[in-house]
Coordinates of C-alpha atoms in Angstrom, one line a residue:
M13 CA 64.1 76.3 43.4
N14 CA 64.7 72.8 41.9
L15 CA 66.9 73.1 38.8
I16 CA 68.2 70.0 37.0
T17 CA 71.2 71.0 35.0
D18 CA 72.7 67.7 33.9
Q19 CA 69.6 66.9 31.8
I20 CA 68.0 68.3 28.7
I21 CA 65.4 70.2 30.5
T22 CA 67.1 72.6 32.7
D23 CA 64.4 74.4 34.7
W24 CA 61.8 71.7 35.6
Q25 CA 59.7 72.4 38.7
P26 CA 57.9 69.7 40.7
H27 CA 54.5 71.2 40.1
Y28 CA 55.0 71.0 36.3
E29 CA 53.9 67.3 36.4
R30 CA 50.3 68.4 37.2
L31 CA 50.3 70.8 34.1
F32 CA 51.9 68.6 31.5
G33 CA 49.5 67.7 28.8
K34 CA 46.8 69.8 30.2
F35 CA 48.2 73.3 29.7
S36 CA 50.8 74.9 27.5
L37 CA 54.0 74.3 29.2
E38 CA 57.2 76.5 28.2
L39 CA 60.6 75.1 29.3
S40 CA 64.3 75.7 28.8
H41 CA 66.6 73.2 27.4
R42 CA 70.4 72.8 26.8
L43 CA 70.1 71.6 23.1
A44 CA 71.0 74.9 21.4
A45 CA 74.6 73.9 21.9
S46 CA 74.3 70.3 20.5
P47 CA 76.4 69.5 17.4
L48 CA 73.4 67.6 16.1
F49 CA 72.1 70.9 14.9
S50 CA 75.3 72.5 13.4
D51 CA 75.5 73.6 9.8
D52 CA 77.7 70.4 9.2
A53 CA 75.2 68.0 10.8
L54 CA 72.2 69.6 9.0
A55 CA 74.0 69.6 5.6
A56 CA 74.9 65.9 6.1
L57 CA 71.2 65.0 7.0
I58 CA 69.9 66.9 3.9
E59 CA 72.3 65.1 1.6
K60 CA 71.5 61.6 3.0
S61 CA 67.8 61.9 3.4
P62 CA 65.8 59.9 0.6
R63 CA 62.7 61.5 -1.0
D64 CA 60.3 60.0 1.2
A65 CA 62.1 61.3 4.3
Y66 CA 61.8 64.9 3.7
H67 CA 59.4 67.7 2.6
V68 CA 60.5 71.1 1.3
N69 CA 57.8 73.8 1.2
Y70 CA 57.2 77.3 0.0
S71 CA 54.4 79.8 0.7
Q72 CA 54.0 83.6 0.0
K73 CA 55.0 85.7 2.9
T74 CA 51.7 87.5 4.0
P75 CA 50.5 88.6 7.3
G76 CA 48.6 86.3 9.5
N77 CA 47.8 82.8 8.1
P78 CA 49.7 82.3 4.8
P79 CA 48.1 80.8 1.6
K80 CA 48.4 77.2 0.9
R81 CA 51.8 75.8 0.9
R82 CA 53.6 74.4 -2.1
E83 CA 55.6 71.2 -2.1
G84 CA 59.0 71.0 -3.7
E85 CA 62.1 68.7 -4.3
I86 CA 65.8 68.9 -3.9
K87 CA 68.1 67.7 -6.6
G88 CA 71.7 68.1 -7.6
L89 CA 72.7 70.3 -4.7
S90 CA 75.0 69.8 -1.8
G91 CA 73.6 70.0 1.7
R92 CA 75.6 73.4 2.2
E93 CA 74.1 74.8 -1.1
V94 CA 70.7 74.0 0.2
L95 CA 71.3 75.6 3.7
D96 CA 72.6 78.7 1.9
V97 CA 69.2 78.9 0.0
V98 CA 67.3 78.4 3.3
K99 CA 69.3 81.2 4.9
S100 CA 68.5 83.7 2.1
G101 CA 65.3 82.4 0.6
N102 CA 61.6 81.5 1.4
I103 CA 61.6 77.9 2.1
W104 CA 61.4 75.3 5.0
I105 CA 62.6 71.8 5.0
N106 CA 61.2 69.2 7.3
I107 CA 63.2 66.0 7.7
V108 CA 60.9 63.6 8.9
K109 CA 63.2 60.6 9.6
P110 CA 66.5 62.0 10.8
A111 CA 67.0 58.8 13.1
A112 CA 67.0 56.7 10.0
V113 CA 69.9 58.6 8.6
D114 CA 71.8 59.3 12.0
P115 CA 70.9 57.1 15.0
A116 CA 72.0 59.9 17.4
Y117 CA 68.7 61.6 16.6
G118 CA 66.9 58.5 17.7
A119 CA 69.0 58.5 20.9
L120 CA 68.2 62.1 21.6
L121 CA 64.4 61.3 21.2
D122 CA 64.7 58.4 23.7
E123 CA 66.6 60.7 26.2
V124 CA 63.9 63.4 25.9
Y125 CA 61.0 61.1 26.6
G126 CA 63.0 59.3 29.3
E127 CA 63.1 62.7 31.2
F128 CA 59.4 63.3 30.9
E129 CA 58.5 59.9 31.9
E130 CA 60.8 60.1 34.9
R131 CA 59.3 63.4 35.8
V132 CA 55.6 62.9 35.1
P133 CA 54.0 60.0 37.1
G134 CA 51.9 57.7 34.8
F135 CA 53.3 59.1 31.6
K136 CA 54.4 56.3 29.4
S137 CA 54.9 57.1 25.7
Y138 CA 55.2 55.0 22.4
K139 CA 55.4 55.5 18.7
R140 CA 57.5 58.5 19.2
N141 CA 58.8 60.5 16.3
L142 CA 61.2 63.5 15.8
T143 CA 60.9 65.8 12.8
L144 CA 63.7 68.4 12.2
L145 CA 62.7 71.8 10.8
I146 CA 65.0 74.1 9.0
S147 CA 63.3 77.3 7.6
S148 CA 64.0 80.7 6.2
P149 CA 63.7 84.1 7.8
N150 CA 60.2 85.3 8.3
V151 CA 58.6 82.1 7.1
S152 CA 55.1 81.5 8.5
V153 CA 53.5 78.0 9.0
K154 CA 49.8 77.8 8.5
Y155 CA 47.1 77.4 11.2
H156 CA 46.9 73.7 11.8
S157 CA 46.4 70.9 14.2
D158 CA 48.2 67.6 15.0
V159 CA 46.8 64.2 15.9
P160 CA 49.5 62.9 18.4
G161 CA 50.8 64.6 21.4
Q162 CA 53.1 67.3 20.2
S163 CA 56.1 69.6 21.4
L164 CA 58.2 72.2 19.5
W165 CA 61.9 72.6 20.5
Q166 CA 63.7 75.8 19.4
V167 CA 67.4 75.3 18.7
R168 CA 68.6 78.2 16.5
G169 CA 66.8 81.5 15.9
T170 CA 63.7 82.9 17.2
K171 CA 60.0 82.1 16.3
T172 CA 56.7 83.2 17.7
L173 CA 54.2 80.4 18.2
Y174 CA 50.4 81.0 18.4
V175 CA 48.5 78.4 20.4
Y176 CA 44.7 78.3 20.3
P177 CA 42.2 76.5 22.5
N178 CA 41.6 73.0 21.5
S179 CA 37.8 73.2 21.5
A180 CA 35.3 74.8 19.3
P181 CA 35.2 77.3 17.6
F182 CA 38.9 76.9 17.2
I183 CA 38.8 73.4 16.3
S184 CA 35.3 71.8 15.5
Q185 CA 34.5 68.2 16.3
P186 CA 33.7 67.3 12.6
A187 CA 37.1 69.0 11.5
L188 CA 39.0 66.9 14.1
E189 CA 37.2 63.7 13.0
K190 CA 38.1 64.5 9.3
L191 CA 41.8 65.1 10.1
I192 CA 42.0 61.7 12.1
L193 CA 40.2 60.0 9.1
G194 CA 42.7 61.5 6.6
Q195 CA 39.9 63.4 4.8
L196 CA 41.4 66.8 5.9
R197 CA 45.0 67.9 5.8
E198 CA 46.2 69.4 9.0
T199 CA 47.1 72.6 7.3
D200 CA 43.5 72.9 5.9
M201 CA 41.9 73.6 9.3
P202 CA 39.4 76.4 9.2
Y203 CA 40.8 79.7 10.5
E204 CA 39.6 83.2 11.0
A205 CA 41.6 86.3 11.8
W206 CA 39.8 86.9 15.1
F207 CA 41.1 83.6 16.4
D208 CA 44.3 85.5 17.3
D209 CA 42.5 87.5 20.0
Y210 CA 42.2 84.3 22.0
A211 CA 45.6 82.7 21.2
E212 CA 48.5 82.2 23.7
V213 CA 51.5 84.0 22.2
H214 CA 54.9 82.3 23.0
V215 CA 58.2 83.9 21.7
L216 CA 60.6 81.0 21.5
D217 CA 64.4 81.9 21.5
A218 CA 67.0 79.1 21.0
G219 CA 67.0 76.9 24.2
K220 CA 63.2 77.0 24.6
M221 CA 60.6 74.4 24.0
I222 CA 56.9 74.2 24.5
H223 CA 54.4 71.3 24.9
W224 CA 50.7 72.1 24.5
P225 CA 47.3 70.2 25.0
L226 CA 46.3 67.5 22.5
N227 CA 45.0 68.7 19.1
G228 CA 45.6 72.4 20.1
P229 CA 45.6 74.3 16.8
H230 CA 48.6 76.5 16.3
R231 CA 50.7 78.4 13.8
V232 CA 54.2 79.7 13.7
V233 CA 56.0 83.0 12.5
N234 CA 59.7 83.0 12.1
G235 CA 62.0 85.8 13.2
D236 CA 64.3 87.5 10.6
M237 CA 67.0 84.8 10.8
L238 CA 67.6 81.1 9.9
N239 CA 65.4 79.0 12.2
V240 CA 66.3 75.5 13.4
S241 CA 63.8 73.6 15.4
F242 CA 62.4 70.2 15.9
T243 CA 59.1 68.8 16.8
T244 CA 58.6 65.5 18.9
E245 CA 55.4 63.5 18.9
H246 CA 54.1 60.7 20.9
W247 CA 51.2 58.4 21.8
T248 CA 50.0 57.3 25.2
N249 CA 47.1 54.9 26.0
E250 CA 45.1 58.0 27.0
L251 CA 45.7 59.7 23.6
R252 CA 44.8 56.4 21.9
R253 CA 41.5 56.4 23.5
H254 CA 40.8 60.0 22.3
Y255 CA 42.0 58.9 18.9
A256 CA 39.7 55.9 18.8
V257 CA 36.5 57.9 19.9
N258 CA 37.2 60.5 17.4
Y259 CA 37.9 58.0 14.6
A260 CA 34.6 56.2 15.4
N261 CA 32.6 59.5 15.6
G262 CA 33.8 60.4 12.2
I263 CA 32.5 57.1 10.7
L264 CA 29.3 57.5 12.5
R265 CA 28.9 61.2 11.3
S266 CA 29.8 60.5 7.7
K267 CA 28.2 57.0 7.2
A268 CA 25.2 57.0 9.6
G269 CA 24.4 60.9 9.6
L270 CA 24.7 61.1 13.3
S271 CA 25.6 64.7 14.6
H272 CA 25.2 64.6 18.5
L273 CA 28.2 62.4 19.3
S274 CA 29.9 62.1 22.7
Q275 CA 33.7 62.2 23.1
Q276 CA 33.6 60.3 26.4
V277 CA 36.6 57.9 26.8
T278 CA 35.0 55.7 29.5
G279 CA 31.9 53.5 29.9
L280 CA 29.9 51.3 27.4
S281 CA 29.7 54.1 24.7
Y282 CA 33.6 54.3 24.6
Y283 CA 33.9 50.4 24.3
S284 CA 31.4 50.4 21.6
K285 CA 33.2 53.0 19.6
L286 CA 36.6 51.3 20.3
A287 CA 35.1 48.2 18.6
L288 CA 33.9 50.1 15.7
A289 CA 37.1 52.0 15.1
G290 CA 39.0 48.6 15.2
L291 CA 36.5 47.0 12.9
V292 CA 36.9 49.8 10.4
K293 CA 40.5 50.8 10.7
F294 CA 42.0 47.3 10.3
T295 CA 39.8 46.2 7.5
P296 CA 39.3 47.3 3.8
L297 CA 36.5 49.5 5.2
N298 CA 39.3 52.0 6.4
P299 CA 38.7 55.2 4.5
Q300 CA 42.3 56.4 5.3
R301 CA 44.6 56.4 2.1
Q302 CA 48.1 57.5 1.4
K303 CA 48.7 61.2 1.4
V304 CA 49.4 62.3 -2.1
Y305 CA 51.8 65.4 -2.6
T306 CA 51.9 67.5 -5.9
V307 CA 55.5 68.6 -6.4
D308 CA 55.8 71.8 -8.5
F309 CA 59.1 73.6 -7.7
R310 CA 62.7 72.7 -7.0
V311 CA 65.1 74.3 -4.7
D312 CA 67.3 76.8 -6.9
P313 CA 70.2 78.9 -5.4
A314 CA 69.9 81.3 -8.6
A315 CA 66.1 82.0 -8.3
P316 CA 64.1 84.5 -6.3
E317 CA 63.3 83.1 -2.9
G318 CA 65.3 80.0 -3.9
V319 CA 62.4 78.5 -5.7
S320 CA 62.1 77.5 -9.5
D321 CA 58.9 76.2 -11.0
I322 CA 58.9 72.5 -12.6
E323 CA 56.4 70.5 -14.3
S324 CA 54.4 69.0 -11.6
Y325 CA 54.3 65.4 -10.4
Q326 CA 52.8 63.5 -7.6
F327 CA 54.2 61.1 -5.1
A328 CA 52.4 59.4 -2.2
K329 CA 53.6 58.4 1.3

């Protein structure tokens, strides 16, 4: 049994290199003990993160896929006060640029990907990102899909992750194209309750992580405690090829009315679509626009579920 205990991943096995990126792969890690995820560190990050570096969300607690989430703001509170609201309320905070506040999170991200690149032959990643998630007990995250390669790392608490096949009917080709073109938000992916009959169900305790196949739809349900986790995302040349093909297919479907579109990433068809994607994406023809968020609540320690309504306003990022 080949255990590597002086690195972040503690239970890597040689055959995992053949599974990585192709199947869901659940692993153990040693970050549950890291001071980067203590209350002191989290409070400091919350206080120092500018408005464009975080999201705070709320949604009603309902079984299955929750209703559409709301966007909020944090004003006039210390990081500790915000953490207290998260522990007893119904919100989750995504700090999307922790490395810009504390370079230690960037160093952690590099160390994580350094290990995977060392262990998986041919795996070379770039445009990496780490998003820190601090969420209330029993919070649910809607069924959604992500565009880059994605992993989830559980540091404190327990959550249940449902991972669905990355193919129709769980994710349709037109829906994926709209997601890539910015015409559909990741949390607006079509979902039906019977999808759960075909989901992989992973219970992630502190010290567990999971990496799943590209664009695999998933949703999350927290256990009855504060949860702290983070996601990592990345690109590779292979993932970029899939992105370019789906980007071009979305243009051909919406502008030319084509419907039977190949997702091949080799051959003449691929290179034609790569050229089309480049022509559109890097010119004024690009349909992608900044995302606009409507903020309609603030974090409030005195309010039920930690949420007080405010007059709504919008910001783009």
